[in-house]
Amino acid sequence: MPPKPTRTLVVDNGSYTIKAGFAAENAVPEDCLQVPNCLARARDKRVLVGQQLDSCRDFGSMSFRRPVEKGYLVNWEAEKEIWDRTFLDSDSKLQCDPRQTVLLLTEAPNAPSALQSNCDQMVFEEYEFSAYYRCVGPTLIPWNNIGALYTPDYNPSTNPPAEACLVIDSGFSHTHITPIINGQLWNSGVRRIDVGGKFLTNYLKEMVSLRTYNMMEEPYLVNQVKESVCYISTDFSGDLEKCKALKNSANPIVVDYVLPDYNSGKLGHQRAHIPKKLGSARDDEQVMVLGNERFTVPELLFSPTDVGLKQSGIPETVIQSLESVPERYRNLLLANVVVVGGNANIPGFLDRLQSELQPLAPSDAIVRIAKPEDPITYTWQGGVALALDKAEMKRRQVTRAEYLEYGTAWCAKKMAGEAVSGSETKTTETKEGRSHKKRRVDDS
Amino acid sequence: MPTIEVLPSSSTTSGPNWTYSNLPPALAHRNTLPVATRVRATRNNNFENSAARQRQINTRILELENDNYRDVNIPIPVKGKGGRSSNRTKASSTQNVRRILASQKTFANHLADEEALHPSVTGSAAATPSHPTSGLLDAQVLQDEEDAGQPLGYMAAASAPPTKPKRVFCEICGYWGKYRCQRCAARYCGLECGAVHTDTRCNKFYA
């Protein structure tokens, strides 16, 4: 039997959702399947895995188990269950035969090497993918046409990856600032802020539990509230004064969130504030009034010290990161800032970042910040672009035969773009010292 | 003749030109009350910067990173009628796979292991940039030397503390926290929120 044509499965394995899909010409973001990366237990003790969560209607008191902890894939017992159902189940859209599939998988920067080798072993020994390339998520971004984010009809004169690009990846468990030069991660410039979507959700949960209803057991609901009402203020102290001085009824910032009713299946939604004494339209609805919570919560991204976390906000961290990058790249990076990840969808993010980053940047630098249309799947789209460049992909990937021949350490070395022996692909860009893994491999 | 003004306090009774004091004679002329010293001591103690306060903050930050409010253990659901196994021809898994699947390590465990294995990678020494020469040096030198460098490791990649002063907010309403509870160092914005705090949230019942 002739072997089926191999397809490439691009998987951006985030802590909140898995973004996965097959690489194809003219792939659109809609081709990307977003699977909740968790096991959830509902009130009635049912355990829902991954995609099953989409069919769930009752999110009351739901608890979660997430295999990806702080952005790193830690618990394979749970992850295997989710992957099995997503990639192997016959009724899944992404059903595939791993033996005929190439896997492109993302990880967070600075992953512990034990976790990386666990991942390699699971991919080759349990799933038996025919070939595999594991890379740091943000390095896929420059494979997109990022020029088009700044000027819509931009046509790149050079082939991807873009020469320099500063990716701000603000995801569920943390925010990473990653300078990428010539398609390669600039390791010494990677910085992390331990504020992500989960942190914000929990902060909001704490606040509303104190001020309105007790929501401590409702992380899912509070996450929805956060996504629908929170915004990043461009005039923080002004908005704070406004919330103090004005009455709720006269304050444009104050909104109501009508809580969902899981019994009748009504969904929660946001609406303009209606004062209580005017008589709320309906008696059967519960309303949560939100004022300064709307902007003090995402403010943590720009000022983590507000909760005592001793880290700088995004603009200062960008500057810290640039200080580790050779000077001639700094302005280039500042002119190509791309914001991805779920938090990029918070309204006002770009304006605030622009207004705070410009004064910190060198005076001759132009700061250009862009947010792709869909910041959540943008990394995945970059992965598709890389996967379609067959020659480049072939050069980077590790085949199963190579894994069985040379073992884990060799594979990790090759995927880090390190010179490896014994492979016909040992050619072009493998200069000395470009090691991601070199030292670790020599140690072992 | 010096005028002696006696300020009203709980332990003194005074009228025009006379005073009773229950203070010991040594303190009576100063009218310094033991109570007053204690209050001042409380006010001056640097609880905001103390190790105890730092522990409180760290606990709170850890809580903010939790997935669930209370500890839960969600087991993998039992597989029904082997729908998936039809896709799997392999009967048994390798030793590595069994080891990884059985591992109950958390990220903190892995991080500690990593630090023990490669102290130079995760230690603070790695925080110093690998190119101290970058700057206005000869571009050619840079060209030759530069590469993307080693990964910093998890610890060293954390963002550095900011230079801006810390802002404080009222714990009750979220407005600026101008005042501080003398008992527990919580911040509040005014009398109203202060009262709410003392009634409901003040968690330190002794000074």
GROMACS .gro file of N, CA and C in nm, chain A residues 39 41 49 63-66 69-70 72 74 76-78 80-81 84-85 88-89 95 110 112-113 115 118 121-122 125-126 128 185-188 190-192 194 198-199 202-203 206 210-211 216-217 236-237 240-241 244 292 299 303 305-312 316-317 320 326 328-329 433 435-436 439-440 443, chain B residues 54 57 60-61 63-70 72-77 79 84 87-90 93-94 96-97 99-101 104-108 110 114 118 120-121 129-131 134-136 143 146-154 157-162 164 166-167 169-176 189 201:
model
  456
   39LEU      N    1  -0.973   1.940   3.216
   39LEU     CA    2  -1.079   1.850   3.260
   39LEU      C    3  -1.163   1.930   3.356
   41ARG      N    4  -1.507   1.954   3.615
   41ARG     CA    5  -1.610   1.877   3.683
   41ARG      C    6  -1.726   1.969   3.717
   49VAL      N    7  -1.424   1.651   2.932
   49VAL     CA    8  -1.286   1.658   2.883
   49VAL      C    9  -1.281   1.742   2.757
   63SER      N   10  -1.526   2.302   3.866
   63SER     CA   11  -1.384   2.307   3.900
   63SER      C   12  -1.303   2.247   3.786
   64PHE      N   13  -1.178   2.287   3.779
   64PHE     CA   14  -1.096   2.255   3.662
   64PHE      C   15  -0.966   2.186   3.701
   65ARG      N   16  -0.922   2.100   3.611
   65ARG     CA   17  -0.788   2.044   3.624
   65ARG      C   18  -0.716   2.072   3.492
   66ARG      N   19  -0.608   2.144   3.502
   66ARG     CA   20  -0.539   2.185   3.380
   66ARG      C   21  -0.402   2.119   3.372
   69GLU      N   22   0.057   2.385   3.343
   69GLU     CA   23   0.066   2.461   3.466
   69GLU      C   24   0.167   2.573   3.443
   70LYS      N   25   0.129   2.695   3.472
   70LYS     CA   26   0.215   2.812   3.449
   70LYS      C   27   0.270   2.815   3.307
   72TYR      N   28   0.354   2.564   3.120
   72TYR     CA   29   0.437   2.450   3.082
   72TYR      C   30   0.357   2.321   3.096
   74VAL      N   31   0.283   1.998   3.210
   74VAL     CA   32   0.337   1.924   3.324
   74VAL      C   33   0.270   1.788   3.337
   76TRP      N   34   0.099   1.486   3.208
   76TRP     CA   35   0.066   1.415   3.085
   76TRP      C   36  -0.051   1.321   3.101
   77GLU      N   37  -0.079   1.282   3.223
   77GLU     CA   38  -0.193   1.194   3.245
   77GLU      C   39  -0.321   1.261   3.195
   78ALA      N   40  -0.337   1.388   3.234
   78ALA     CA   41  -0.456   1.460   3.191
   78ALA      C   42  -0.445   1.503   3.044
   80LYS      N   43  -0.291   1.361   2.802
   80LYS     CA   44  -0.310   1.249   2.710
   80LYS      C   45  -0.458   1.226   2.686
   81GLU      N   46  -0.537   1.237   2.792
   81GLU     CA   47  -0.681   1.218   2.777
   81GLU      C   48  -0.740   1.320   2.680
   84ASP      N   49  -0.598   1.249   2.323
   84ASP     CA   50  -0.660   1.129   2.267
   84ASP      C   51  -0.795   1.164   2.207
   85ARG      N   52  -0.873   1.238   2.283
   85ARG     CA   53  -1.007   1.270   2.235
   85ARG      C   54  -1.003   1.368   2.119
   88LEU      N   55  -0.737   1.155   1.821
   88LEU     CA   56  -0.754   1.015   1.786
   88LEU      C   57  -0.899   0.972   1.773
   89ASP      N   58  -0.989   1.039   1.844
   89ASP     CA   59  -1.128   0.996   1.841
   89ASP      C   60  -1.186   1.006   1.700
   95GLN      N   61  -0.928   1.424   1.371
   95GLN     CA   62  -0.886   1.286   1.380
   95GLN      C   63  -0.776   1.259   1.278
  110ASN      N   64   1.198   2.905   2.803
  110ASN     CA   65   1.265   2.866   2.927
  110ASN      C   66   1.201   2.746   2.995
  112PRO      N   67   1.172   2.387   3.160
  112PRO     CA   68   1.267   2.294   3.221
  112PRO      C   69   1.295   2.177   3.126
  113SER      N   70   1.421   2.134   3.120
  113SER     CA   71   1.457   2.034   3.019
  113SER      C   72   1.389   1.900   3.044
  115LEU      N   73   1.084   1.857   3.133
  115LEU     CA   74   0.953   1.863   3.071
  115LEU      C   75   0.964   1.851   2.920
  118ASN      N   76   1.023   1.486   2.842
  118ASN     CA   77   0.897   1.413   2.861
  118ASN      C   78   0.808   1.428   2.739
  121GLN      N   79   0.933   1.232   2.443
  121GLN     CA   80   0.909   1.089   2.460
  121GLN      C   81   0.763   1.054   2.437
  122MET      N   82   0.673   1.137   2.488
  122MET     CA   83   0.532   1.108   2.468
  122MET      C   84   0.496   1.115   2.320
  125GLU      N   85   0.696   0.801   2.151
  125GLU     CA   86   0.676   0.666   2.200
  125GLU      C   87   0.530   0.632   2.222
  126GLU      N   88   0.449   0.731   2.259
  126GLU     CA   89   0.309   0.701   2.281
  126GLU      C   90   0.226   0.727   2.154
  128GLU      N   91   0.359   0.821   1.847
  128GLU     CA   92   0.431   0.774   1.728
  128GLU      C   93   0.407   0.862   1.606
  185LEU      N   94   1.480   3.308   1.838
  185LEU     CA   95   1.451   3.366   1.969
  185LEU      C   96   1.580   3.423   2.028
  186TRP      N   97   1.574   3.548   2.072
  186TRP     CA   98   1.691   3.607   2.137
  186TRP      C   99   1.683   3.574   2.286
  187ASN      N  100   1.748   3.464   2.322
  187ASN     CA  101   1.727   3.406   2.455
  187ASN      C  102   1.753   3.503   2.570
  188SER      N  103   1.858   3.582   2.559
  188SER     CA  104   1.892   3.666   2.674
  188SER      C  105   1.793   3.782   2.688
  190VAL      N  106   1.455   3.740   2.668
  190VAL     CA  107   1.322   3.693   2.704
  190VAL      C  108   1.289   3.734   2.848
  191ARG      N  109   1.176   3.796   2.866
  191ARG     CA  110   1.134   3.835   3.001
  191ARG      C  111   0.991   3.788   3.026
  192ARG      N  112   0.965   3.760   3.153
  192ARG     CA  113   0.832   3.708   3.187
  192ARG      C  114   0.769   3.791   3.297
  194ASP      N  115   0.456   3.752   3.565
  194ASP     CA  116   0.367   3.645   3.612
  194ASP      C  117   0.223   3.691   3.624
  198LYS      N  118  -0.553   3.417   3.398
  198LYS     CA  119  -0.603   3.351   3.518
  198LYS      C  120  -0.584   3.440   3.641
  199PHE      N  121  -0.472   3.506   3.645
  199PHE     CA  122  -0.441   3.596   3.756
  199PHE      C  123  -0.545   3.708   3.762
  202ASN      N  124  -0.884   3.572   3.879
  202ASN     CA  125  -0.890   3.548   4.022
  202ASN      C  126  -0.894   3.678   4.101
  203TYR      N  127  -0.828   3.780   4.050
  203TYR     CA  128  -0.829   3.909   4.116
  203TYR      C  129  -0.968   3.969   4.112
  206GLU      N  130  -1.194   3.786   4.351
  206GLU     CA  131  -1.174   3.830   4.489
  206GLU      C  132  -1.247   3.961   4.514
  210LEU      N  133  -1.604   4.032   4.747
  210LEU     CA  134  -1.607   4.122   4.862
  210LEU      C  135  -1.717   4.224   4.847
  211ARG      N  136  -1.738   4.270   4.724
  211ARG     CA  137  -1.826   4.386   4.706
  211ARG      C  138  -1.968   4.349   4.666
  216MET      N  139  -1.645   3.310   4.473
  216MET     CA  140  -1.520   3.237   4.488
  216MET      C  141  -1.522   3.100   4.419
  217GLU      N  142  -1.642   3.042   4.409
  217GLU     CA  143  -1.652   2.909   4.349
  217GLU      C  144  -1.687   2.914   4.201
  236PHE      N  145  -0.583   5.624   3.404
  236PHE     CA  146  -0.623   5.543   3.518
  236PHE      C  147  -0.671   5.629   3.635
  237SER      N  148  -0.590   5.727   3.676
  237SER     CA  149  -0.630   5.802   3.795
  237SER      C  150  -0.756   5.884   3.766
  240LEU      N  151  -1.045   5.658   3.801
  240LEU     CA  152  -1.065   5.621   3.941
  240LEU      C  153  -1.137   5.734   4.016
  241GLU      N  154  -1.094   5.858   3.989
  241GLU     CA  155  -1.161   5.973   4.052
  241GLU      C  156  -1.306   5.979   4.008
  244LYS      N  157  -1.519   5.756   4.198
  244LYS     CA  158  -1.540   5.797   4.335
  244LYS      C  159  -1.640   5.912   4.343
  292ASN      N  160  -1.528   5.051   3.929
  292ASN     CA  161  -1.384   5.061   3.901
  292ASN      C  162  -1.317   4.924   3.884
  299GLU      N  163  -0.546   4.645   3.488
  299GLU     CA  164  -0.436   4.735   3.519
  299GLU      C  165  -0.313   4.659   3.571
  303SER      N  166   0.089   4.728   3.593
  303SER     CA  167   0.140   4.762   3.724
  303SER      C  168   0.119   4.646   3.821
  305THR      N  169   0.269   4.565   4.074
  305THR     CA  170   0.291   4.595   4.216
  305THR      C  171   0.161   4.631   4.287
  306ASP      N  172   0.053   4.656   4.213
  306ASP     CA  173  -0.074   4.688   4.278
  306ASP      C  174  -0.122   4.576   4.369
  307VAL      N  175  -0.080   4.453   4.341
  307VAL     CA  176  -0.113   4.345   4.435
  307VAL      C  177   0.012   4.300   4.511
  308GLY      N  178   0.120   4.372   4.496
  308GLY     CA  179   0.240   4.337   4.570
  308GLY      C  180   0.336   4.247   4.495
  309LEU      N  181   0.305   4.216   4.369
  309LEU     CA  182   0.395   4.133   4.289
  309LEU      C  183   0.511   4.221   4.244
  310LYS      N  184   0.632   4.184   4.283
  310LYS     CA  185   0.745   4.274   4.258
  310LYS      C  186   0.801   4.256   4.118
  311GLN      N  187   0.724   4.295   4.020
  311GLN     CA  188   0.768   4.290   3.882
  311GLN      C  189   0.719   4.416   3.812
  312SER      N  190   0.787   4.449   3.702
  312SER     CA  191   0.748   4.569   3.628
  312SER      C  192   0.629   4.538   3.538
  316GLU      N  193   0.780   4.872   3.091
  316GLU     CA  194   0.914   4.869   3.152
  316GLU      C  195   0.984   4.738   3.119
  317THR      N  196   0.906   4.629   3.118
  317THR     CA  197   0.969   4.500   3.090
  317THR      C  198   1.018   4.494   2.946
  320GLN      N  199   1.347   4.656   2.957
  320GLN     CA  200   1.445   4.564   3.018
  320GLN      C  201   1.490   4.461   2.916
  326PRO      N  202   2.141   4.359   2.116
  326PRO     CA  203   2.236   4.454   2.058
  326PRO      C  204   2.166   4.581   2.014
  328ARG      N  205   2.184   4.788   1.775
  328ARG     CA  206   2.135   4.819   1.640
  328ARG      C  207   2.002   4.752   1.610
  329TYR      N  208   1.961   4.655   1.692
  329TYR     CA  209   1.831   4.591   1.669
  329TYR      C  210   1.718   4.659   1.745
  433GLY      N  211   2.771   2.748   1.921
  433GLY     CA  212   2.724   2.831   2.031
  433GLY      C  213   2.580   2.878   2.020
  435SER      N  214   2.340   2.742   2.094
  435SER     CA  215   2.276   2.630   2.160
  435SER      C  216   2.161   2.672   2.246
  436HIS      N  217   2.060   2.594   2.239
  436HIS     CA  218   1.950   2.608   2.330
  436HIS      C  219   1.981   2.509   2.439
  439ARG      N  220   2.464   2.319   2.656
  439ARG     CA  221   2.525   2.294   2.784
  439ARG      C  222   2.459   2.176   2.854
  440ARG      N  223   2.328   2.174   2.845
  440ARG     CA  224   2.256   2.068   2.914
  440ARG      C  225   2.294   1.932   2.858
  443ASP      N  226   2.627   1.822   2.974
  443ASP     CA  227   2.622   1.781   3.114
  443ASP      C  228   2.589   1.634   3.128
  498GLN      N  229   0.522   4.053   5.399
  498GLN     CA  230   0.566   3.994   5.273
  498GLN      C  231   0.509   3.853   5.257
  501ILE      N  232   0.155   3.879   5.150
  501ILE     CA  233   0.143   3.914   5.008
  501ILE      C  234   0.173   3.793   4.922
  504ARG      N  235  -0.109   3.557   4.910
  504ARG     CA  236  -0.218   3.608   4.826
  504ARG      C  237  -0.185   3.587   4.679
  505ILE      N  238  -0.061   3.613   4.642
  505ILE     CA  239  -0.024   3.596   4.501
  505ILE      C  240  -0.037   3.450   4.461
  507GLU      N  241  -0.246   3.244   4.587
  507GLU     CA  242  -0.389   3.218   4.575
  507GLU      C  243  -0.443   3.267   4.442
  508LEU      N  244  -0.389   3.379   4.395
  508LEU     CA  245  -0.437   3.433   4.269
  508LEU      C  246  -0.397   3.345   4.151
  509GLU      N  247  -0.303   3.255   4.172
  509GLU     CA  248  -0.263   3.168   4.062
  509GLU      C  249  -0.332   3.032   4.067
  510ASN      N  250  -0.420   3.014   4.162
  510ASN     CA  251  -0.490   2.886   4.172
  510ASN      C  252  -0.594   2.871   4.062
  511ASP      N  253  -0.617   2.745   4.024
  511ASP     CA  254  -0.723   2.720   3.928
  511ASP      C  255  -0.858   2.714   3.996
  512ASN      N  256  -0.859   2.661   4.117
  512ASN     CA  257  -0.984   2.641   4.188
  512ASN      C  258  -0.973   2.700   4.327
  513TYR      N  259  -1.089   2.734   4.380
  513TYR     CA  260  -1.091   2.797   4.511
  513TYR      C  261  -1.044   2.700   4.618
  514ARG      N  262  -1.091   2.577   4.611
  514ARG     CA  263  -1.043   2.478   4.706
  514ARG      C  264  -0.976   2.365   4.630
  516VAL      N  265  -0.912   2.041   4.459
  516VAL     CA  266  -0.998   1.938   4.403
  516VAL      C  267  -0.911   1.833   4.338
  517ASN      N  268  -0.965   1.716   4.331
  517ASN     CA  269  -0.895   1.609   4.264
  517ASN      C  270  -0.990   1.553   4.160
  518ILE      N  271  -0.963   1.583   4.035
  518ILE     CA  272  -1.053   1.537   3.929
  518ILE      C  273  -0.987   1.418   3.860
  519PRO      N  274  -1.040   1.301   3.877
  519PRO     CA  275  -0.979   1.185   3.813
  519PRO      C  276  -1.012   1.180   3.665
  520ILE      N  277  -0.930   1.109   3.590
  520ILE     CA  278  -0.958   1.087   3.448
  520ILE      C  279  -1.084   1.000   3.439
  521PRO      N  280  -1.181   1.040   3.358
  521PRO     CA  281  -1.303   0.958   3.349
  521PRO      C  282  -1.272   0.818   3.296
  523LYS      N  283  -1.284   0.501   3.082
  523LYS     CA  284  -1.311   0.491   2.939
  523LYS      C  285  -1.433   0.403   2.914
  528ARG      N  286  -1.195   0.455   2.172
  528ARG     CA  287  -1.068   0.509   2.128
  528ARG      C  288  -0.969   0.399   2.092
  531ASN      N  289  -0.859   0.303   1.746
  531ASN     CA  290  -0.757   0.375   1.674
  531ASN      C  291  -0.617   0.329   1.713
  532ARG      N  292  -0.609   0.267   1.827
  532ARG     CA  293  -0.478   0.231   1.879
  532ARG      C  294  -0.456   0.084   1.856
  533THR      N  295  -0.351   0.055   1.785
  533THR     CA  296  -0.319  -0.085   1.763
  533THR      C  297  -0.221  -0.134   1.867
  534LYS      N  298  -0.152  -0.040   1.926
  534LYS     CA  299  -0.047  -0.075   2.021
  534LYS      C  300  -0.109  -0.127   2.150
  537SER      N  301   0.242   0.026   2.641
  537SER     CA  302   0.324   0.144   2.620
  537SER      C  303   0.464   0.119   2.675
  538THR      N  304   0.554   0.204   2.634
  538THR     CA  305   0.693   0.185   2.675
  538THR      C  306   0.712   0.228   2.820
  540ASN      N  307   0.915   0.454   2.937
  540ASN     CA  308   0.917   0.599   2.950
  540ASN      C  309   0.776   0.654   2.961
  541VAL      N  310   0.689   0.605   2.874
  541VAL     CA  311   0.552   0.656   2.872
  541VAL      C  312   0.483   0.626   3.005
  543ARG      N  313   0.622   0.585   3.290
  543ARG     CA  314   0.680   0.670   3.394
  543ARG      C  315   0.621   0.811   3.387
  544ILE      N  316   0.610   0.866   3.266
  544ILE     CA  317   0.561   1.003   3.252
  544ILE      C  318   0.414   1.012   3.293
  545LEU      N  319   0.336   0.909   3.254
  545LEU     CA  320   0.193   0.915   3.286
  545LEU      C  321   0.170   0.900   3.436
  548GLN      N  322   0.345   1.237   3.926
  548GLN     CA  323   0.255   1.332   3.991
  548GLN      C  324   0.326   1.463   4.021
  549LYS      N  325   0.439   1.484   3.957
  549LYS     CA  326   0.516   1.606   3.986
  549LYS      C  327   0.440   1.730   3.940
  550THR      N  328   0.455   1.835   4.017
  550THR     CA  329   0.398   1.962   3.976
  550THR      C  330   0.508   2.047   3.914
  551PHE      N  331   0.468   2.164   3.866
  551PHE     CA  332   0.568   2.249   3.802
  551PHE      C  333   0.673   2.292   3.903
  552ALA      N  334   0.631   2.316   4.025
  552ALA     CA  335   0.728   2.358   4.128
  552ALA      C  336   0.835   2.250   4.148
  554HIS      N  337   0.939   2.032   3.923
  554HIS     CA  338   1.028   2.032   3.807
  554HIS      C  339   1.125   2.149   3.812
  558GLU      N  340   1.525   2.133   3.814
  558GLU     CA  341   1.602   2.203   3.712
  558GLU      C  342   1.710   2.288   3.778
  562HIS      N  343   2.098   2.225   3.698
  562HIS     CA  344   2.174   2.325   3.623
  562HIS      C  345   2.173   2.455   3.701
  564SER      N  346   2.364   2.694   3.716
  564SER     CA  347   2.406   2.814   3.643
  564SER      C  348   2.297   2.863   3.549
  565VAL      N  349   2.211   2.770   3.508
  565VAL     CA  350   2.108   2.811   3.413
  565VAL      C  351   1.998   2.889   3.483
  573PRO      N  352   2.347   4.003   3.153
  573PRO     CA  353   2.341   3.981   3.009
  573PRO      C  354   2.469   3.917   2.958
  574SER      N  355   2.453   3.832   2.860
  574SER     CA  356   2.568   3.760   2.811
  574SER      C  357   2.657   3.851   2.725
  575HIS      N  358   2.609   3.971   2.695
  575HIS     CA  359   2.690   4.062   2.615
  575HIS      C  360   2.713   4.192   2.689
  578SER      N  361   2.790   4.493   2.461
  578SER     CA  362   2.701   4.557   2.366
  578SER      C  363   2.689   4.704   2.402
  579GLY      N  364   2.685   4.786   2.305
  579GLY     CA  365   2.684   4.928   2.331
  579GLY      C  366   2.747   4.994   2.212
  580LEU      N  367   2.840   5.083   2.236
  580LEU     CA  368   2.897   5.156   2.125
  580LEU      C  369   3.029   5.093   2.079
  587GLN      N  370   2.917   4.182   1.554
  587GLN     CA  371   2.874   4.092   1.450
  587GLN      C  372   2.930   3.951   1.472
  590GLU      N  373   2.797   3.802   1.833
  590GLU     CA  374   2.660   3.794   1.877
  590GLU      C  375   2.595   3.662   1.838
  591ASP      N  376   2.523   3.611   1.930
  591ASP     CA  377   2.432   3.501   1.900
  591ASP      C  378   2.319   3.513   1.999
  592ALA      N  379   2.223   3.427   1.984
  592ALA     CA  380   2.104   3.445   2.065
  592ALA      C  381   2.126   3.411   2.211
  593GLY      N  382   2.239   3.351   2.244
  593GLY     CA  383   2.270   3.325   2.384
  593GLY      C  384   2.199   3.203   2.438
  594GLN      N  385   2.233   3.173   2.561
  594GLN     CA  386   2.170   3.060   2.630
  594GLN      C  387   2.033   3.101   2.682
  595PRO      N  388   1.942   3.006   2.696
  595PRO     CA  389   1.817   3.041   2.764
  595PRO      C  390   1.847   3.084   2.908
  596LEU      N  391   1.774   3.183   2.954
  596LEU     CA  392   1.804   3.236   3.087
  596LEU      C  393   1.761   3.142   3.197
  597GLY      N  394   1.663   3.058   3.171
  597GLY     CA  395   1.604   2.980   3.278
  597GLY      C  396   1.487   3.054   3.336
  598TYR      N  397   1.401   2.978   3.401
  598TYR     CA  398   1.272   3.033   3.446
  598TYR      C  399   1.289   3.149   3.543
  601ALA      N  400   1.442   3.481   3.403
  601ALA     CA  401   1.366   3.550   3.299
  601ALA      C  402   1.256   3.638   3.358
  602ALA      N  403   1.234   3.631   3.487
  602ALA     CA  404   1.127   3.712   3.547
  602ALA      C  405   1.162   3.860   3.533
  603SER      N  406   1.060   3.937   3.515
  603SER     CA  407   1.078   4.082   3.501
  603SER      C  408   1.133   4.141   3.631
  604ALA      N  409   1.218   4.241   3.619
  604ALA     CA  410   1.279   4.302   3.737
  604ALA      C  411   1.180   4.395   3.806
  605PRO      N  412   1.201   4.421   3.936
  605PRO     CA  413   1.108   4.511   4.006
  605PRO      C  414   1.108   4.650   3.944
  606PRO      N  415   0.995   4.719   3.951
  606PRO     CA  416   0.986   4.849   3.887
  606PRO      C  417   1.056   4.957   3.967
  608LYS      N  418   0.915   5.264   3.973
  608LYS     CA  419   0.809   5.353   4.020
  608LYS      C  420   0.766   5.314   4.161
  610LYS      N  421   0.522   5.221   4.470
  610LYS     CA  422   0.406   5.134   4.473
  610LYS      C  423   0.280   5.218   4.497
  611ARG      N  424   0.173   5.181   4.430
  611ARG     CA  425   0.047   5.250   4.456
  611ARG      C  426  -0.035   5.168   4.554
  613PHE      N  427  -0.426   5.097   4.729
  613PHE     CA  428  -0.569   5.114   4.703
  613PHE      C  429  -0.650   5.072   4.825
  614CYS      N  430  -0.765   5.132   4.835
  614CYS     CA  431  -0.859   5.096   4.940
  614CYS      C  432  -0.903   4.951   4.918
  615GLU      N  433  -0.895   4.872   5.023
  615GLU     CA  434  -0.930   4.732   5.007
  615GLU      C  435  -1.080   4.712   4.994
  616ILE      N  436  -1.156   4.812   5.032
  616ILE     CA  437  -1.301   4.796   5.029
  616ILE      C  438  -1.358   4.843   4.895
  617CYS      N  439  -1.324   4.966   4.854
  617CYS     CA  440  -1.390   5.018   4.735
  617CYS      C  441  -1.296   5.035   4.617
  618GLY      N  442  -1.166   5.022   4.634
  618GLY     CA  443  -1.076   5.029   4.520
  618GLY      C  444  -1.023   5.168   4.490
  619TYR      N  445  -1.068   5.268   4.567
  619TYR     CA  446  -1.015   5.403   4.550
  619TYR      C  447  -0.876   5.408   4.614
  620TRP      N  448  -0.804   5.521   4.599
  620TRP     CA  449  -0.672   5.530   4.660
  620TRP      C  450  -0.678   5.499   4.810
  633CYS      N  451  -0.985   5.417   5.225
  633CYS     CA  452  -0.984   5.550   5.163
  633CYS      C  453  -1.048   5.655   5.251
  645ARG      N  454  -1.348   4.306   5.797
  645ARG     CA  455  -1.229   4.248   5.737
  645ARG      C  456  -1.108   4.251   5.828
   0.00000   0.00000   0.00000
